Phi, psi and omega in degrees: 000117179298154176295128168241123184271121174275123190253000182221067175293321182297310183297315189294317182289325176297328178292341185266359181300149173289158195296334185279352178258353191297324184254025174263088196311318181297312170299320172308311186296317179295318172297318174305318181296318171303306189293336172295326173295318175309308185299315180291330172297312179301319180299312178300315178295316177302310185297327180295315184290311184299320176295342176260009167280136182311311183293345179250345181288153185218155172041244184300317174305316177294321180295315183303308181304318183297317176299316184301317185274344187089026177239102179271169187276077193280333183264009184055042186288159161297171184302318182295318180291310172316321186294319175301316177292331177285326175299310181302313175301317177298314178296320174301313176302329183263007182295158180257355178085016176270168180300313182301327171303311179297319184299313189298314183294316175295318181298332181293332191240348188226125171283341185294150179284136182212155177230131178251121177258133170258133188238126173296132014262331186204069179216149177232138174232118180251123178245119180277119183276345173233161186289137182275133174278331183288157173289118186290344175289321184280331174291324178292324177294323175294321182293322176297320179293330184275334180286168183281155174298139174084003183260138178280138175233130173229142173235129176249121185224185175095183181272082182238139178229096188298326179297332187264304182239010176053305182218155173250125184256157175203152176241111184077238180244016177264119176283147181237141169249114183225131175266347185261330184255137182266203175293155187300148168294153180296336176270009180063019183284333180211166178078194175211207169235165181293124187258156180083015172223134179239145174218000000 
């Protein structure tokens, strides 16, 4: 049953007076003074209840909800974006560890197309078909929380086309395009590591 705010306690109270008291201004004034306090209390309680709901919370209220569910505002997001990550964290916290749970969590925060593949005996691969706008580390953290214990999870993200350039290399956080260098040597003198893969 949805919450309904009563806005007319004074009017309702006066309407309930017995007929012999209806035309008595002093009784009406006394009753109205009490009912106005009831109305103020109703308004205050209703604000406390409503502002604790995710869809209505802003600023500090939203941060409190985020702390409760374990989702901090890591990306400095605005309230609307933060709200999505909180909902995704709640969904991840309630996960049963199935592939559908991981899909639901990622769909809540990311509009990019992706495919989740489950591989026997206990592995999942998430391959983003389009470039993801969200921080892949945060996506991976949410997906890890949603997956089952003991299930390997690997995420491939970024602008990649295996049929064209096979790998994207990077040193640190800067991507490199190289047709002559392979994966890095053990002494790190050449090459790089496969970027766009999290595990």
